[in-house]
PDB file of C-alpha atoms and ligand atoms in Angstrom:
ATOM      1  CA  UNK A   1      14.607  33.021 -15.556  1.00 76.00           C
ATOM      2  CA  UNK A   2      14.502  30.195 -13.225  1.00 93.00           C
ATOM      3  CA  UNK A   3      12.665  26.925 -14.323  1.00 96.00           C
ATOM      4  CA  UNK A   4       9.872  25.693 -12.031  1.00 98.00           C
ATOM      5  CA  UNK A   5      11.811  23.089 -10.889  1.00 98.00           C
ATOM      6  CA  UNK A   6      14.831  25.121 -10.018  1.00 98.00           C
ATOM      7  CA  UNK A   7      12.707  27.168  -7.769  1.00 98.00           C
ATOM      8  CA  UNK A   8      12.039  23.893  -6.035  1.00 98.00           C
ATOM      9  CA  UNK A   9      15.250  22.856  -5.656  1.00 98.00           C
ATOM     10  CA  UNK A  10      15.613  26.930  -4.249  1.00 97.00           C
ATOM     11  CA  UNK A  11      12.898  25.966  -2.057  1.00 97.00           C
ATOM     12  CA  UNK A  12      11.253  28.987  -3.366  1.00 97.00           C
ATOM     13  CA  UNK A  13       8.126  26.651  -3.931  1.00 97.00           C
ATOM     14  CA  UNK A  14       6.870  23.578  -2.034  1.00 98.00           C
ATOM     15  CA  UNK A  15       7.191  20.556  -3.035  1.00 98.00           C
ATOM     16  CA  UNK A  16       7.320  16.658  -1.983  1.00 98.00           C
ATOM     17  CA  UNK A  17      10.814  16.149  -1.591  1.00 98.00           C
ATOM     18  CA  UNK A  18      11.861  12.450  -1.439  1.00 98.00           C
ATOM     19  CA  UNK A  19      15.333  13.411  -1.460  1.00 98.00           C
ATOM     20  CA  UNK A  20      18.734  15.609  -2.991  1.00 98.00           C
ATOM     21  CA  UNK A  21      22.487  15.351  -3.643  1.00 98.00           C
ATOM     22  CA  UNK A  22      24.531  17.770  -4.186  1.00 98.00           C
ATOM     23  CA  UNK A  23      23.179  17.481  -7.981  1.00 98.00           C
ATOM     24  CA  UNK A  24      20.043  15.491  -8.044  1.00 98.00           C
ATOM     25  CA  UNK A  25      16.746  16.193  -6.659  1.00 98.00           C
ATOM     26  CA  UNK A  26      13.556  13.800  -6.198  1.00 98.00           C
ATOM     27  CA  UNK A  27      10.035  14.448  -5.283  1.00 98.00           C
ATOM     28  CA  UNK A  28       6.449  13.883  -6.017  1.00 98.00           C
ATOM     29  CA  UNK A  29       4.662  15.025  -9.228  1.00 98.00           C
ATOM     30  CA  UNK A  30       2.001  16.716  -8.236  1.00 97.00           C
ATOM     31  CA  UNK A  31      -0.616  15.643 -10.905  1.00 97.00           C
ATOM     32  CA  UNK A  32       0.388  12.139 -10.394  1.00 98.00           C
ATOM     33  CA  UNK A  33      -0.776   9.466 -13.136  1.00 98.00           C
ATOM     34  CA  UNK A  34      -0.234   7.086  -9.703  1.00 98.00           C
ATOM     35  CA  UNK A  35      -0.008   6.410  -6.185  1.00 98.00           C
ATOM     36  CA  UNK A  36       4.150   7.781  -5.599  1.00 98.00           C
ATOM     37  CA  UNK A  37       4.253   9.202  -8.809  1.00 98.00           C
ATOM     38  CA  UNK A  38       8.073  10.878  -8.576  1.00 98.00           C
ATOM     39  CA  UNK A  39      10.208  12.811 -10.738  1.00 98.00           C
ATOM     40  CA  UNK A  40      14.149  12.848 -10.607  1.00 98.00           C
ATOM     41  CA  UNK A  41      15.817  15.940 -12.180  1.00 98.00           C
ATOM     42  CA  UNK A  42      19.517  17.580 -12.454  1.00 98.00           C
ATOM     43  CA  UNK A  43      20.017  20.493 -10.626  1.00 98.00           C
ATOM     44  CA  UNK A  44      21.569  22.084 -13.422  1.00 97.00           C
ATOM     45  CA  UNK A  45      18.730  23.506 -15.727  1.00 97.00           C
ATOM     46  CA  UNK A  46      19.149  21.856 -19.089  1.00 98.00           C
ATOM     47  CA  UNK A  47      15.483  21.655 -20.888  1.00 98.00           C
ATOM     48  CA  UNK A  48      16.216  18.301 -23.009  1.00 98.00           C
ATOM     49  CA  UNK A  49      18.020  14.944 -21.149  1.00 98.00           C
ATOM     50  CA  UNK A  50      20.102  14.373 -23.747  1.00 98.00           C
ATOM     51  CA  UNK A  51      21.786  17.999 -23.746  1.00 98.00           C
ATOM     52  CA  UNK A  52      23.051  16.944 -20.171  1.00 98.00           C
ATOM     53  CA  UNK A  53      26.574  15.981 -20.549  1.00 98.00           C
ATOM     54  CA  UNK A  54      27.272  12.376 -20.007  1.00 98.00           C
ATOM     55  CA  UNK A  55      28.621  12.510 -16.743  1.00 98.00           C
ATOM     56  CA  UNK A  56      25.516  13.953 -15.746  1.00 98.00           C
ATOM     57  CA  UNK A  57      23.270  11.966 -17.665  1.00 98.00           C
ATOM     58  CA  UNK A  58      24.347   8.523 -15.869  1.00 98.00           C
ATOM     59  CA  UNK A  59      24.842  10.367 -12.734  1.00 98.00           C
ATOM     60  CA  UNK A  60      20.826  11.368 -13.145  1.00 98.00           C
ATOM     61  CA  UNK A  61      20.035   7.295 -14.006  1.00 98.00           C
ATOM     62  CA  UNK A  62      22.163   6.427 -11.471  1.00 98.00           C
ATOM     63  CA  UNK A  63      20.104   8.686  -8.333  1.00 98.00           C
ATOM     64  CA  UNK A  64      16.798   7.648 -10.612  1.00 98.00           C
ATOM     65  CA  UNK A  65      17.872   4.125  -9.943  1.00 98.00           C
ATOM     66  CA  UNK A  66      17.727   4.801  -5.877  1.00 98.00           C
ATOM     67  CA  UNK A  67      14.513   6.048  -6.363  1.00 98.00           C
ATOM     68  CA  UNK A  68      13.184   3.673  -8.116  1.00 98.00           C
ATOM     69  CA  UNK A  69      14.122   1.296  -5.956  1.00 98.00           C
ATOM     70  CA  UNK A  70      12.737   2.802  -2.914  1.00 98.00           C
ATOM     71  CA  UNK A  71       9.374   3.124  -4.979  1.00 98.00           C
ATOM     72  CA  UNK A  72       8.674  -0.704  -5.770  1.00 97.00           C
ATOM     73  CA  UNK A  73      10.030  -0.842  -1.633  1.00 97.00           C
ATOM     74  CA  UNK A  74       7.508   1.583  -0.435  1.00 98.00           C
ATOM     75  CA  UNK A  75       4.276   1.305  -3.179  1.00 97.00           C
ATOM     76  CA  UNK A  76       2.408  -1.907  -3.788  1.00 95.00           C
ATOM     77  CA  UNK A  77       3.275  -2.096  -8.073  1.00 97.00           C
ATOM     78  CA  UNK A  78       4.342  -4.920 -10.453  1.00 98.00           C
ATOM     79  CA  UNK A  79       7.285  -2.599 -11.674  1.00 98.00           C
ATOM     80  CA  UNK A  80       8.481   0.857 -12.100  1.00 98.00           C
ATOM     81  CA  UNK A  81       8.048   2.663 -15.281  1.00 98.00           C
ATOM     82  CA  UNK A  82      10.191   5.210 -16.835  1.00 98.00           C
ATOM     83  CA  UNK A  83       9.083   7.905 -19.195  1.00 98.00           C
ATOM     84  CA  UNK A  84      10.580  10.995 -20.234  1.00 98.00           C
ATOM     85  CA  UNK A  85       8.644  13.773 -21.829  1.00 97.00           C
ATOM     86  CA  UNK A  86       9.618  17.374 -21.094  1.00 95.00           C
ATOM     87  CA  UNK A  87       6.728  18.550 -23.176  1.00 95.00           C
ATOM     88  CA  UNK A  88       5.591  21.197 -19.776  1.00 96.00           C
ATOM     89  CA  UNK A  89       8.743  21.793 -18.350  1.00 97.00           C
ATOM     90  CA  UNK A  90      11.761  22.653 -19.788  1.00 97.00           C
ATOM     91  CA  UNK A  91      13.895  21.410 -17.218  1.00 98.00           C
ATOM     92  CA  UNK A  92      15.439  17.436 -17.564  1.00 98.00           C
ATOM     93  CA  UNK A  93      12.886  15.282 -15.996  1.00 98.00           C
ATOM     94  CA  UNK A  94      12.734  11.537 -15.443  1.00 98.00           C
ATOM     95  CA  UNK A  95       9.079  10.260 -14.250  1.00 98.00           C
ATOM     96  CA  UNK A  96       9.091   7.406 -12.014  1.00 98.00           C
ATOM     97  CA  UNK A  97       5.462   5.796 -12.272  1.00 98.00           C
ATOM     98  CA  UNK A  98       4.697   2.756  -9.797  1.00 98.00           C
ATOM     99  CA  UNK A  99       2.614   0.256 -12.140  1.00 98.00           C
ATOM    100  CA  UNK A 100      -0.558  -2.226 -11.685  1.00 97.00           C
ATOM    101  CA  UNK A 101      -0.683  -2.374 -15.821  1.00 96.00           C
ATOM    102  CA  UNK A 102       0.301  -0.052 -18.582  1.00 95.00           C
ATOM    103  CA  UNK A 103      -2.578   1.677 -18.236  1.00 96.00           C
ATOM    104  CA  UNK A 104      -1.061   3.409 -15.305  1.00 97.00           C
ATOM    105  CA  UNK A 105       1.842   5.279 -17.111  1.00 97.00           C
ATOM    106  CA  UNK A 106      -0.785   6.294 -20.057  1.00 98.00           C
ATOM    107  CA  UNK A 107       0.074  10.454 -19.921  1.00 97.00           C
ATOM    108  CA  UNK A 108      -3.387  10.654 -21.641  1.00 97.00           C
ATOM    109  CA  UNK A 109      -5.562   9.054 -18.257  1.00 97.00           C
ATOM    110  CA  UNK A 110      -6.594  11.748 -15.842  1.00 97.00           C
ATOM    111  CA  UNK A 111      -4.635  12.607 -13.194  1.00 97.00           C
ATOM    112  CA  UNK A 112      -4.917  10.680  -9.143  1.00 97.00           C
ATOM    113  CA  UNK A 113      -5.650  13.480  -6.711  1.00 96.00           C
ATOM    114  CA  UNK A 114      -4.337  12.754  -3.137  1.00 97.00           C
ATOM    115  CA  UNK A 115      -5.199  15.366  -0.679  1.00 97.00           C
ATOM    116  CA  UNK A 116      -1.925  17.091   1.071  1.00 97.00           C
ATOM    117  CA  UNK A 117      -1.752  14.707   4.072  1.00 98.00           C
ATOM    118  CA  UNK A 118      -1.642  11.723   1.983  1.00 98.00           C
ATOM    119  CA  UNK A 119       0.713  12.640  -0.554  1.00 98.00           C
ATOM    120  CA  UNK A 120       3.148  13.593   2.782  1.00 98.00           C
ATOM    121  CA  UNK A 121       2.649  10.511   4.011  1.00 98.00           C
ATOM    122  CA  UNK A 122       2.891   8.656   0.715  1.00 98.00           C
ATOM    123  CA  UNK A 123       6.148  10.910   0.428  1.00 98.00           C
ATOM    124  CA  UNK A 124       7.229   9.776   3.560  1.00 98.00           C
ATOM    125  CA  UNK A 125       6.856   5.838   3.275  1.00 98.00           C
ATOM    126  CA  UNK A 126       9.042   6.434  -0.060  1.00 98.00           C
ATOM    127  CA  UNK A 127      11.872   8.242   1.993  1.00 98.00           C
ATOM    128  CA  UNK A 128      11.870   5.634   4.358  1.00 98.00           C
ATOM    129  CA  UNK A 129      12.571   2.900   2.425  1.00 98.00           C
ATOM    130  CA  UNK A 130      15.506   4.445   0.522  1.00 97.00           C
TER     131      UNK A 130
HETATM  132  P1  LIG B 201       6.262  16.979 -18.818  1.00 95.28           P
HETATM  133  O1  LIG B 201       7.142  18.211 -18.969  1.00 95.28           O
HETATM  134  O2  LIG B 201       5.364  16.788 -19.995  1.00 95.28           O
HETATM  135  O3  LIG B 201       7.072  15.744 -18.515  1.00 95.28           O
HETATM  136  O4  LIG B 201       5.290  17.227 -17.584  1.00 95.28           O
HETATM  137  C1  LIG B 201       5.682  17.970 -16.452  1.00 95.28           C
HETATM  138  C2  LIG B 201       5.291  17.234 -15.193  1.00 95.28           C
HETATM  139  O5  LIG B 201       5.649  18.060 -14.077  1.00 95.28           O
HETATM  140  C3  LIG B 201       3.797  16.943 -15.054  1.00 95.28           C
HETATM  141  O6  LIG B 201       3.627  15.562 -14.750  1.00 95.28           O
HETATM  142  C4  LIG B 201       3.348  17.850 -13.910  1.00 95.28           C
HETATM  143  O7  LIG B 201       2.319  17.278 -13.127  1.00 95.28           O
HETATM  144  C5  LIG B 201       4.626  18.023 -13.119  1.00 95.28           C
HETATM  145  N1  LIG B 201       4.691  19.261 -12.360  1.00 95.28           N
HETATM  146  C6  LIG B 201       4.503  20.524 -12.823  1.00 95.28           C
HETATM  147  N2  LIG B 201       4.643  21.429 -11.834  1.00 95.28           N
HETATM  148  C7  LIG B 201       4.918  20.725 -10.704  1.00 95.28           C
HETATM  149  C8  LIG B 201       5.168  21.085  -9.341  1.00 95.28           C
HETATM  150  N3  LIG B 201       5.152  22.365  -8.939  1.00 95.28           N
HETATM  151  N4  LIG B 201       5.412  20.097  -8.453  1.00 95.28           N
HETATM  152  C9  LIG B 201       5.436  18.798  -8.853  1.00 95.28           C
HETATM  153  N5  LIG B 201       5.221  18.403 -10.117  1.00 95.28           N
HETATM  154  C10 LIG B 201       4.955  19.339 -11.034  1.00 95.28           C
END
């Protein structure tokens, strides 16, 4: 059965899109701990990152390192954090979590909501500045 994820890549279900390859795919996290909030996955449905095979791995940092870069572009922050989890979905994810202080990439804080419009537009300005 398809992951979640894949059936965003599909298009099957909505999502944020920031921006695909031909094996990489970026968009918003829904429930974001912060404002542009983004994850970066394989195409390729592999539940644990360091299953991928190499070539894959560093192509994933590689397209997370575009993104990231477009991030501290587009969303006032001090840095980008990293953190990968995989605990919910069992298909490779890299969150991409603009950061004030720690305290913003703490998985245990309560979620930001950001009504529809904004997190287009937030999706947008990220797009842009790739
Ligand atoms: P984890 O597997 O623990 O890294 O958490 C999964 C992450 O995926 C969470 O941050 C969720 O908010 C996010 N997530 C789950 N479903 C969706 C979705 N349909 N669109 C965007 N993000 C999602």
């Amino acid at each position: 059965m398809a992951t979640i994820f894949s059936k965003i890549v599909n298009g099957e279900i909505p999502s944020y899109k920031i921006a695909e390859d031909e094996n990489f795919f970026a968009f918003l996290d829904i429930n974001p701990l912060a404002k542009g909030h983004t994850l970066v996955i394989p195409k390729t449905e592999v539940d644990y990152i360091f299953d991928l095979d190499e070539e894959t791995y560093m192509g994933l940092q590689a397209f997370a390192r575009k993104i990231a870069i477009a991030l501290n572009k587009a969303i006032p922050c001090k840095k980008v954090g990293v953190a990968v989890l995989g605990l919910e979905v069992p298909h490779t994810h890299i969150h991409l979590v603009p950061m004030q202080s720690e305290q913003d990439i703490n998985f245990a804080n309560p979620k930001k909501k950001f009504s529809p419009e904004e997190l287009e537009a937030i999706k947008n300005q990220i797009a842009k500045a790739l």
